[in-house]
PDB file of C-alpha atoms in Angstrom:
ATOM      1  CA  MET A 235       0.002   0.024   0.001  1.00 95.00           C
ATOM      2  CA  ALA A 236       1.480   3.352  -0.999  1.00 97.00           C
ATOM      3  CA  THR A 237       1.336   6.423   1.296  1.00 98.00           C
ATOM      4  CA  ILE A 238       0.996  10.060   0.530  1.00 98.00           C
ATOM      5  CA  ASN A 239       2.002  12.213   3.474  1.00 98.00           C
ATOM      6  CA  LEU A 240       1.473  15.914   3.027  1.00 98.00           C
ATOM      7  CA  LYS A 241       1.953  18.567   5.718  1.00 98.00           C
ATOM      8  CA  SER A 242       1.684  22.353   5.586  1.00 97.00           C
ATOM      9  CA  ASN A 243       1.874  25.353   7.899  1.00 97.00           C
ATOM     10  CA  LEU A 244      -1.105  27.635   7.251  1.00 98.00           C
ATOM     11  CA  GLU A 245      -1.606  31.136   8.604  1.00 97.00           C
ATOM     12  CA  VAL A 246      -4.900  30.420  10.038  1.00 97.00           C
ATOM     13  CA  ALA A 247      -6.126  29.810  13.718  1.00 97.00           C
ATOM     14  CA  PRO A 248      -6.348  26.073  14.455  1.00 98.00           C
ATOM     15  CA  ASP A 249     -10.064  26.365  15.626  1.00 97.00           C
ATOM     16  CA  GLU A 250     -10.887  28.133  12.335  1.00 97.00           C
ATOM     17  CA  LEU A 251      -9.297  25.571  10.185  1.00 98.00           C
ATOM     18  CA  TRP A 252     -10.631  22.707  12.209  1.00 98.00           C
ATOM     19  CA  ALA A 253     -14.106  24.083  11.804  1.00 98.00           C
ATOM     20  CA  ARG A 254     -13.680  23.781   8.080  1.00 97.00           C
ATOM     21  CA  VAL A 255     -12.059  20.310   8.100  1.00 98.00           C
ATOM     22  CA  LYS A 256     -14.562  18.710  10.479  1.00 98.00           C
ATOM     23  CA  ASN A 257     -17.433  19.917   8.420  1.00 98.00           C
ATOM     24  CA  VAL A 258     -17.163  16.711   6.396  1.00 98.00           C
ATOM     25  CA  GLY A 259     -20.543  17.192   4.457  1.00 97.00           C
ATOM     26  CA  ALA A 260     -19.121  20.467   3.027  1.00 97.00           C
ATOM     27  CA  VAL A 261     -15.714  19.214   1.790  1.00 97.00           C
ATOM     28  CA  SER A 262     -16.478  21.040  -1.381  1.00 95.00           C
ATOM     29  CA  ASP A 263     -15.968  24.287   0.605  1.00 95.00           C
ATOM     30  CA  LEU A 264     -12.448  23.053   1.546  1.00 95.00           C
ATOM     31  CA  LEU A 265     -11.028  21.452  -1.560  1.00 95.00           C
ATOM     32  CA  ASN A 266     -11.255  22.696  -5.194  1.00 94.00           C
ATOM     33  CA  VAL A 267     -11.273  19.272  -6.709  1.00 94.00           C
ATOM     34  CA  ILE A 268     -14.643  18.636  -5.117  1.00 96.00           C
ATOM     35  CA  THR A 269     -17.394  20.905  -6.636  1.00 96.00           C
ATOM     36  CA  GLU A 270     -20.306  19.549  -4.648  1.00 97.00           C
ATOM     37  CA  SER A 271     -20.650  17.383  -1.517  1.00 97.00           C
ATOM     38  CA  SER A 272     -23.306  15.999   0.849  1.00 97.00           C
ATOM     39  CA  LEU A 273     -23.526  13.766   3.845  1.00 97.00           C
ATOM     40  CA  ASP A 274     -26.029  10.972   4.480  1.00 97.00           C
ATOM     41  CA  GLY A 275     -25.297   9.485   7.882  1.00 97.00           C
ATOM     42  CA  ASP A 276     -21.532   8.467   7.556  1.00 98.00           C
ATOM     43  CA  LYS A 277     -21.585   8.392   3.619  1.00 98.00           C
ATOM     44  CA  ARG A 278     -20.216  11.353   1.831  1.00 98.00           C
ATOM     45  CA  HIS A 279     -21.200  11.845  -1.739  1.00 98.00           C
ATOM     46  CA  CYS A 280     -18.825  14.067  -3.840  1.00 97.00           C
ATOM     47  CA  THR A 281     -18.876  15.368  -7.332  1.00 97.00           C
ATOM     48  CA  MET A 282     -15.299  16.022  -8.699  1.00 95.00           C
ATOM     49  CA  ALA A 283     -14.379  18.924 -10.832  1.00 93.00           C
ATOM     50  CA  ASP A 284     -14.131  16.501 -13.873  1.00 93.00           C
ATOM     51  CA  GLY A 285     -17.702  15.243 -13.217  1.00 95.00           C
ATOM     52  CA  GLY A 286     -16.627  12.011 -11.597  1.00 94.00           C
ATOM     53  CA  LEU A 287     -18.706  10.730  -8.663  1.00 97.00           C
ATOM     54  CA  LEU A 288     -16.994   9.711  -5.430  1.00 95.00           C
ATOM     55  CA  GLU A 289     -18.531   7.948  -2.368  1.00 97.00           C
ATOM     56  CA  GLU A 290     -16.637   7.922   0.966  1.00 98.00           C
ATOM     57  CA  THR A 291     -17.399   6.547   4.375  1.00 98.00           C
ATOM     58  CA  ILE A 292     -16.493   8.945   7.235  1.00 98.00           C
ATOM     59  CA  LEU A 293     -14.643   6.695   9.804  1.00 98.00           C
ATOM     60  CA  SER A 294     -14.324   9.262  12.525  1.00 98.00           C
ATOM     61  CA  VAL A 295     -14.396  13.007  13.451  1.00 98.00           C
ATOM     62  CA  ASP A 296     -12.204  13.176  16.486  1.00 98.00           C
ATOM     63  CA  GLU A 297     -12.682  16.639  18.233  1.00 98.00           C
ATOM     64  CA  ASP A 298      -9.964  15.878  20.906  1.00 98.00           C
ATOM     65  CA  HIS A 299      -7.234  15.323  18.280  1.00 98.00           C
ATOM     66  CA  ARG A 300      -8.809  17.496  15.515  1.00 98.00           C
ATOM     67  CA  ARG A 301      -8.694  14.601  13.109  1.00 98.00           C
ATOM     68  CA  VAL A 302     -11.055  13.381  10.337  1.00 98.00           C
ATOM     69  CA  ALA A 303     -10.650   9.915   8.846  1.00 98.00           C
ATOM     70  CA  TYR A 304     -12.337   8.733   5.840  1.00 98.00           C
ATOM     71  CA  THR A 305     -12.172   5.911   3.128  1.00 98.00           C
ATOM     72  CA  ILE A 306     -13.238   5.899  -0.479  1.00 96.00           C
ATOM     73  CA  THR A 307     -15.963   3.256  -1.119  1.00 96.00           C
ATOM     74  CA  SER A 308     -16.612   3.857  -4.779  1.00 95.00           C
ATOM     75  CA  GLY A 309     -15.568   6.207  -7.430  1.00 93.00           C
ATOM     76  CA  PRO A 310     -13.818   6.606 -10.799  1.00 89.00           C
ATOM     77  CA  PHE A 311     -10.552   5.110  -9.662  1.00 86.00           C
ATOM     78  CA  PRO A 312      -9.909   1.329  -9.443  1.00 92.00           C
ATOM     79  CA  VAL A 313      -9.271   1.473  -5.638  1.00 94.00           C
ATOM     80  CA  GLU A 314      -8.630  -1.824  -3.882  1.00 95.00           C
ATOM     81  CA  ALA A 315      -8.049  -0.192  -0.497  1.00 96.00           C
ATOM     82  CA  HIS A 316      -7.955   3.384   0.774  1.00 97.00           C
ATOM     83  CA  ALA A 317      -7.587   5.115   4.054  1.00 98.00           C
ATOM     84  CA  SER A 318      -7.137   8.830   4.603  1.00 98.00           C
ATOM     85  CA  SER A 319      -7.031  11.447   7.426  1.00 98.00           C
ATOM     86  CA  MET A 320      -6.642  15.133   7.916  1.00 98.00           C
ATOM     87  CA  GLN A 321      -5.475  16.519  11.115  1.00 98.00           C
ATOM     88  CA  VAL A 322      -5.202  20.063  12.351  1.00 98.00           C
ATOM     89  CA  SER A 323      -2.642  21.083  15.034  1.00 98.00           C
ATOM     90  CA  ALA A 324      -1.427  24.332  16.403  1.00 97.00           C
ATOM     91  CA  ALA A 325       1.761  25.699  14.951  1.00 95.00           C
ATOM     92  CA  GLY A 326       2.248  28.642  17.333  1.00 90.00           C
ATOM     93  CA  ASP A 327       1.527  32.403  16.825  1.00 93.00           C
ATOM     94  CA  GLY A 328      -2.142  31.628  15.894  1.00 92.00           C
ATOM     95  CA  LYS A 329      -1.118  29.469  12.977  1.00 97.00           C
ATOM     96  CA  SER A 330      -1.974  25.819  12.064  1.00 98.00           C
ATOM     97  CA  THR A 331      -0.350  22.777  10.726  1.00 98.00           C
ATOM     98  CA  LEU A 332      -2.485  20.442   8.373  1.00 98.00           C
ATOM     99  CA  GLN A 333      -1.281  16.969   7.879  1.00 98.00           C
ATOM    100  CA  TRP A 334      -3.060  14.856   5.216  1.00 98.00           C
ATOM    101  CA  ILE A 335      -2.111  11.194   4.991  1.00 98.00           C
ATOM    102  CA  THR A 336      -3.530   8.888   2.427  1.00 98.00           C
ATOM    103  CA  ASP A 337      -2.898   5.123   2.146  1.00 98.00           C
ATOM    104  CA  ILE A 338      -3.855   3.679  -1.319  1.00 97.00           C
ATOM    105  CA  LYS A 339      -3.855   0.410  -3.056  1.00 97.00           C
ATOM    106  CA  PRO A 340      -2.905  -0.408  -5.826  1.00 96.00           C
ATOM    107  CA  ASP A 341       0.386   1.494  -5.338  1.00 96.00           C
ATOM    108  CA  GLU A 342       0.184   2.850  -8.805  1.00 95.00           C
ATOM    109  CA  LEU A 343      -2.770   5.080  -7.835  1.00 94.00           C
ATOM    110  CA  ALA A 344      -0.491   7.104  -5.636  1.00 95.00           C
ATOM    111  CA  GLY A 345       1.140   8.380  -8.877  1.00 94.00           C
ATOM    112  CA  ALA A 346      -2.044   9.860 -10.127  1.00 89.00           C
ATOM    113  CA  LEU A 347      -3.510  10.811  -6.679  1.00 93.00           C
ATOM    114  CA  GLY A 348      -0.401  12.255  -5.210  1.00 95.00           C
ATOM    115  CA  PRO A 349      -0.104  15.271  -7.518  1.00 96.00           C
ATOM    116  CA  MET A 350      -3.826  15.985  -7.149  1.00 94.00           C
ATOM    117  CA  LEU A 351      -3.589  16.071  -3.316  1.00 96.00           C
ATOM    118  CA  THR A 352      -0.384  18.056  -3.476  1.00 97.00           C
ATOM    119  CA  ALA A 353      -2.239  20.635  -5.714  1.00 96.00           C
ATOM    120  CA  GLU A 354      -5.089  20.828  -3.302  1.00 96.00           C
ATOM    121  CA  MET A 355      -2.693  21.419  -0.407  1.00 97.00           C
ATOM    122  CA  GLY A 356      -1.042  24.142  -2.610  1.00 97.00           C
ATOM    123  CA  GLN A 357      -4.475  25.802  -2.983  1.00 96.00           C
ATOM    124  CA  LEU A 358      -4.997  25.880   0.789  1.00 96.00           C
ATOM    125  CA  GLU A 359      -1.520  27.409   1.120  1.00 96.00           C
ATOM    126  CA  GLN A 360      -2.424  30.138  -1.355  1.00 96.00           C
ATOM    127  CA  HIS A 361      -5.663  30.748   0.311  1.00 95.00           C
ATOM    128  CA  TYR A 362      -4.310  31.118   3.889  1.00 94.00           C
ATOM    129  CA  ASN A 363      -0.861  32.333   3.215  1.00 95.00           C
ATOM    130  CA  ALA A 364      -1.570  34.985   0.760  1.00 80.00           C
TER     131      ALA A 364
END
C-alpha cells in the first residue's frame, strides 16, 4: 500500500481551520477538486471537478485530536483499499499545521492521486498564506 503524506503550515487559527475540516459534509468548501458534496449518515457523496462521482465513508471525526478519517468506497478510480486522514494542530503564533495522510492500493494510484492532493494542499496554502 502506497502512502501520500502531506504537511503544511497555514496562517490560520487552528480552531478556524478545524471548523472547516470537520465539516465533512461540506468538503467542497475546503477542496477545489470537489465541486459538490453532501452527507447521508456516515456516507459522503462528492462530485469531482471533472464530473466524476465519489462515495466515501467517514470513519471518525475526532474533536480531541482535531482529526477526520475517511475511506473511498466507490468512485472513478480502481481502488482496492484506501484510508485517509486530515489532522489540524497548532503551529504557534495563531497558525496551524495541516497533515493529510492517504494510504492507497494499488500502489500505482499514488502516482495519479499524489499530484492532485499536492495541488489541493497548494491551493490551501495560497488561500491562507496570501
